[in-house]
């Protein structure tokens, strides 16, 4: 099955923290990249569909609850 890519918008005040965590962790089959945009960053998560979808859901919840 081909890889899937999900995008999560993270506000500027939270982008640095997420970037730190992602750089410190072994993300295994999941790859990520950041694209800085106005008012924050778009984080692209690519990998096996279930893993990419779960990561996107986790990051989206984290943004809303912090």
mmCIF file of N, CA and C in Angstrom:
data_model
loop_
_atom_site.group_PDB
_atom_site.id
_atom_site.type_symbol
_atom_site.label_atom_id
_atom_site.label_comp_id
_atom_site.label_asym_id
_atom_site.label_seq_id
_atom_site.Cartn_x
_atom_site.Cartn_y
_atom_site.Cartn_z
ATOM 1 N N UNK A 1 0.851 -1.179 0.000
ATOM 2 C CA UNK A 1 0.000 0.000 0.000
ATOM 3 C C UNK A 1 0.896 1.242 0.000
ATOM 4 N N UNK A 2 0.564 2.235 -0.820
ATOM 5 C CA UNK A 2 1.378 3.457 -0.877
ATOM 6 C C UNK A 2 1.259 4.273 0.405
ATOM 7 N N UNK A 3 2.254 5.115 0.613
ATOM 8 C CA UNK A 3 2.245 5.998 1.773
ATOM 9 C C UNK A 3 1.142 7.041 1.652
ATOM 10 N N UNK A 4 0.727 7.532 2.792
ATOM 11 C CA UNK A 4 -0.259 8.614 2.855
ATOM 12 C C UNK A 4 0.415 9.816 3.489
ATOM 13 N N UNK A 5 -0.061 11.002 3.144
ATOM 14 C CA UNK A 5 0.454 12.231 3.737
ATOM 15 C C UNK A 5 -0.706 13.024 4.318
ATOM 16 N N UNK A 6 -0.553 13.439 5.561
ATOM 17 C CA UNK A 6 -1.547 14.272 6.242
ATOM 18 C C UNK A 6 -0.853 15.562 6.655
ATOM 19 N N UNK A 7 -1.600 16.649 6.652
ATOM 20 C CA UNK A 7 -1.051 17.966 6.988
ATOM 21 C C UNK A 7 -1.779 18.510 8.206
ATOM 22 N N UNK A 8 -1.008 19.026 9.154
ATOM 23 C CA UNK A 8 -1.581 19.652 10.350
ATOM 24 C C UNK A 8 -1.042 21.073 10.461
ATOM 25 N N UNK A 9 -1.930 22.025 10.648
ATOM 26 C CA UNK A 9 -1.507 23.405 10.884
ATOM 27 C C UNK A 9 -1.247 23.572 12.378
ATOM 28 N N UNK A 10 -0.092 24.147 12.701
ATOM 29 C CA UNK A 10 0.283 24.391 14.091
ATOM 30 C C UNK A 10 0.599 25.874 14.227
ATOM 31 N N UNK A 11 -0.075 26.578 15.143
ATOM 32 C CA UNK A 11 0.164 28.012 15.325
ATOM 33 C C UNK A 11 1.629 28.302 15.697
ATOM 34 N N UNK A 12 2.059 29.501 15.365
ATOM 35 C CA UNK A 12 3.453 29.894 15.571
ATOM 36 C C UNK A 12 3.940 29.651 16.993
ATOM 37 N N UNK A 13 3.124 29.913 17.977
ATOM 38 C CA UNK A 13 3.547 29.737 19.366
ATOM 39 C C UNK A 13 3.760 28.300 19.778
ATOM 40 N N UNK A 14 3.294 27.353 18.982
ATOM 41 C CA UNK A 14 3.402 25.937 19.325
ATOM 42 C C UNK A 14 4.329 25.171 18.381
ATOM 43 N N UNK A 15 4.681 25.770 17.271
ATOM 44 C CA UNK A 15 5.489 25.080 16.257
ATOM 45 C C UNK A 15 6.852 24.663 16.787
ATOM 46 N N UNK A 16 7.473 25.528 17.549
ATOM 47 C CA UNK A 16 8.802 25.227 18.085
ATOM 48 C C UNK A 16 8.793 24.006 18.986
ATOM 49 N N UNK A 17 7.801 23.902 19.835
ATOM 50 C CA UNK A 17 7.699 22.760 20.750
ATOM 51 C C UNK A 17 7.499 21.468 19.965
ATOM 52 N N UNK A 18 6.595 21.470 18.988
ATOM 53 C CA UNK A 18 6.370 20.268 18.191
ATOM 54 C C UNK A 18 7.633 19.894 17.424
ATOM 55 N N UNK A 19 8.305 20.869 16.839
ATOM 56 C CA UNK A 19 9.541 20.616 16.105
ATOM 57 C C UNK A 19 10.580 19.960 17.009
ATOM 58 N N UNK A 20 10.734 20.467 18.227
ATOM 59 C CA UNK A 20 11.692 19.900 19.201
ATOM 60 C C UNK A 20 11.379 18.440 19.482
ATOM 61 N N UNK A 21 10.115 18.155 19.736
ATOM 62 C CA UNK A 21 9.710 16.782 20.041
ATOM 63 C C UNK A 21 9.981 15.868 18.855
ATOM 64 N N UNK A 22 9.612 16.295 17.662
ATOM 65 C CA UNK A 22 9.809 15.457 16.477
ATOM 66 C C UNK A 22 11.289 15.222 16.190
ATOM 67 N N UNK A 23 12.121 16.226 16.402
ATOM 68 C CA UNK A 23 13.552 16.076 16.156
ATOM 69 C C UNK A 23 14.204 15.143 17.174
ATOM 70 N N UNK A 24 13.668 15.092 18.375
ATOM 71 C CA UNK A 24 14.241 14.270 19.439
ATOM 72 C C UNK A 24 13.803 12.809 19.370
ATOM 73 N N UNK A 25 12.693 12.541 18.700
ATOM 74 C CA UNK A 25 12.122 11.189 18.672
ATOM 75 C C UNK A 25 12.521 10.423 17.421
ATOM 76 N N UNK A 26 12.606 9.114 17.562
ATOM 77 C CA UNK A 26 12.761 8.230 16.408
ATOM 78 C C UNK A 26 11.357 7.970 15.876
ATOM 79 N N UNK A 27 11.028 8.533 14.745
ATOM 80 C CA UNK A 27 9.675 8.411 14.211
ATOM 81 C C UNK A 27 9.498 7.180 13.327
ATOM 82 N N UNK A 28 10.536 6.366 13.217
ATOM 83 C CA UNK A 28 10.432 5.104 12.494
ATOM 84 C C UNK A 28 9.991 5.285 11.055
ATOM 85 N N UNK A 29 8.888 4.641 10.688
ATOM 86 C CA UNK A 29 8.392 4.674 9.311
ATOM 87 C C UNK A 29 7.736 5.997 8.940
ATOM 88 N N UNK A 30 7.499 6.838 9.928
ATOM 89 C CA UNK A 30 6.849 8.121 9.687
ATOM 90 C C UNK A 30 7.896 9.180 9.380
ATOM 91 N N UNK A 31 7.716 9.884 8.281
ATOM 92 C CA UNK A 31 8.591 11.023 7.978
ATOM 93 C C UNK A 31 7.778 12.295 8.129
ATOM 94 N N UNK A 32 8.460 13.368 8.425
ATOM 95 C CA UNK A 32 7.750 14.633 8.595
ATOM 96 C C UNK A 32 8.598 15.758 8.027
ATOM 97 N N UNK A 33 7.918 16.821 7.663
ATOM 98 C CA UNK A 33 8.609 18.050 7.247
ATOM 99 C C UNK A 33 7.738 19.220 7.661
ATOM 100 N N UNK A 34 8.385 20.346 7.797
ATOM 101 C CA UNK A 34 7.677 21.557 8.230
ATOM 102 C C UNK A 34 7.748 22.595 7.127
ATOM 103 N N UNK A 35 6.630 23.252 6.895
ATOM 104 C CA UNK A 35 6.572 24.372 5.942
ATOM 105 C C UNK A 35 6.014 25.560 6.710
ATOM 106 N N UNK A 36 6.863 26.567 6.885
ATOM 107 C CA UNK A 36 6.428 27.751 7.622
ATOM 108 C C UNK A 36 5.513 28.594 6.746
ATOM 109 N N UNK A 37 4.393 28.975 7.325
ATOM 110 C CA UNK A 37 3.410 29.810 6.646
ATOM 111 C C UNK A 37 3.037 30.949 7.593
ATOM 112 N N UNK A 38 2.220 31.861 7.093
ATOM 113 C CA UNK A 38 1.801 32.983 7.919
ATOM 114 C C UNK A 38 1.065 32.456 9.164
ATOM 115 N N UNK A 39 1.435 32.938 10.318
ATOM 116 C CA UNK A 39 0.796 32.606 11.598
ATOM 117 C C UNK A 39 1.103 31.211 12.121
ATOM 118 N N UNK A 40 2.066 30.485 11.534
ATOM 119 C CA UNK A 40 2.390 29.162 12.052
ATOM 120 C C UNK A 40 3.139 28.313 11.044
ATOM 121 N N UNK A 41 2.963 27.013 11.182
ATOM 122 C CA UNK A 41 3.623 26.061 10.284
ATOM 123 C C UNK A 41 2.660 24.948 9.899
ATOM 124 N N UNK A 42 2.883 24.434 8.696
ATOM 125 C CA UNK A 42 2.185 23.222 8.274
ATOM 126 C C UNK A 42 3.164 22.072 8.466
ATOM 127 N N UNK A 43 2.757 21.069 9.205
ATOM 128 C CA UNK A 43 3.573 19.887 9.399
ATOM 129 C C UNK A 43 2.981 18.769 8.545
ATOM 130 N N UNK A 44 3.810 18.217 7.664
ATOM 131 C CA UNK A 44 3.398 17.140 6.765
ATOM 132 C C UNK A 44 3.921 15.824 7.334
ATOM 133 N N UNK A 45 3.030 14.878 7.562
ATOM 134 C CA UNK A 45 3.383 13.568 8.092
ATOM 135 C C UNK A 45 3.101 12.529 7.021
ATOM 136 N N UNK A 46 4.125 11.782 6.622
ATOM 137 C CA UNK A 46 3.984 10.770 5.575
ATOM 138 C C UNK A 46 4.443 9.419 6.086
ATOM 139 N N UNK A 47 3.753 8.385 5.634
ATOM 140 C CA UNK A 47 4.108 7.028 6.016
ATOM 141 C C UNK A 47 2.929 6.103 5.800
ATOM 142 N N UNK A 48 2.969 4.936 6.450
ATOM 143 C CA UNK A 48 1.831 4.023 6.336
ATOM 144 C C UNK A 48 0.544 4.761 6.716
ATOM 145 N N UNK A 49 -0.530 4.565 5.949
ATOM 146 C CA UNK A 49 -1.764 5.339 6.164
ATOM 147 C C UNK A 49 -2.278 5.377 7.598
ATOM 148 N N UNK A 50 -2.313 4.249 8.280
ATOM 149 C CA UNK A 50 -2.832 4.238 9.660
ATOM 150 C C UNK A 50 -1.954 5.069 10.589
ATOM 151 N N UNK A 51 -0.638 4.969 10.411
ATOM 152 C CA UNK A 51 0.296 5.716 11.258
ATOM 153 C C UNK A 51 0.210 7.213 10.965
ATOM 154 N N UNK A 52 0.181 7.588 9.705
ATOM 155 C CA UNK A 52 0.097 9.009 9.349
ATOM 156 C C UNK A 52 -1.213 9.619 9.845
ATOM 157 N N UNK A 53 -2.310 8.879 9.702
ATOM 158 C CA UNK A 53 -3.619 9.362 10.154
ATOM 159 C C UNK A 53 -3.649 9.512 11.677
ATOM 160 N N UNK A 54 -3.093 8.529 12.389
ATOM 161 C CA UNK A 54 -3.064 8.581 13.855
ATOM 162 C C UNK A 54 -2.201 9.747 14.341
ATOM 163 N N UNK A 55 -1.084 9.987 13.678
ATOM 164 C CA UNK A 55 -0.211 11.103 14.054
ATOM 165 C C UNK A 55 -0.921 12.425 13.826
ATOM 166 N N UNK A 56 -1.586 12.566 12.705
ATOM 167 C CA UNK A 56 -2.334 13.781 12.396
ATOM 168 C C UNK A 56 -3.406 14.022 13.458
ATOM 169 N N UNK A 57 -4.129 12.984 13.824
ATOM 170 C CA UNK A 57 -5.179 13.113 14.843
ATOM 171 C C UNK A 57 -4.583 13.528 16.180
ATOM 172 N N UNK A 58 -3.459 12.931 16.559
ATOM 173 C CA UNK A 58 -2.810 13.261 17.830
ATOM 174 C C UNK A 58 -2.351 14.714 17.842
ATOM 175 N N UNK A 59 -1.690 15.153 16.775
ATOM 176 C CA UNK A 59 -1.191 16.533 16.702
ATOM 177 C C UNK A 59 -2.365 17.514 16.708
ATOM 178 N N UNK A 60 -3.414 17.204 15.974
ATOM 179 C CA UNK A 60 -4.584 18.083 15.947
ATOM 180 C C UNK A 60 -5.207 18.242 17.333
ATOM 181 N N UNK A 61 -5.321 17.137 18.071
ATOM 182 C CA UNK A 61 -5.844 17.204 19.454
ATOM 183 C C UNK A 61 -4.910 18.010 20.349
ATOM 184 N N UNK A 62 -3.609 17.805 20.184
ATOM 185 C CA UNK A 62 -2.611 18.498 21.002
ATOM 186 C C UNK A 62 -2.722 20.009 20.784
ATOM 187 N N UNK A 63 -2.889 20.445 19.559
ATOM 188 C CA UNK A 63 -3.017 21.873 19.249
ATOM 189 C C UNK A 63 -4.256 22.451 19.945
ATOM 190 N N UNK A 64 -5.348 21.741 19.906
ATOM 191 C CA UNK A 64 -6.614 22.239 20.474
ATOM 192 C C UNK A 64 -6.566 22.286 22.003
ATOM 193 N N UNK A 65 -5.900 21.326 22.620
ATOM 194 C CA UNK A 65 -5.947 21.221 24.083
ATOM 195 C C UNK A 65 -4.801 21.938 24.787
ATOM 196 N N UNK A 66 -3.856 22.505 24.074
ATOM 197 C CA UNK A 66 -2.741 23.207 24.744
ATOM 198 C C UNK A 66 -2.730 24.672 24.431
#
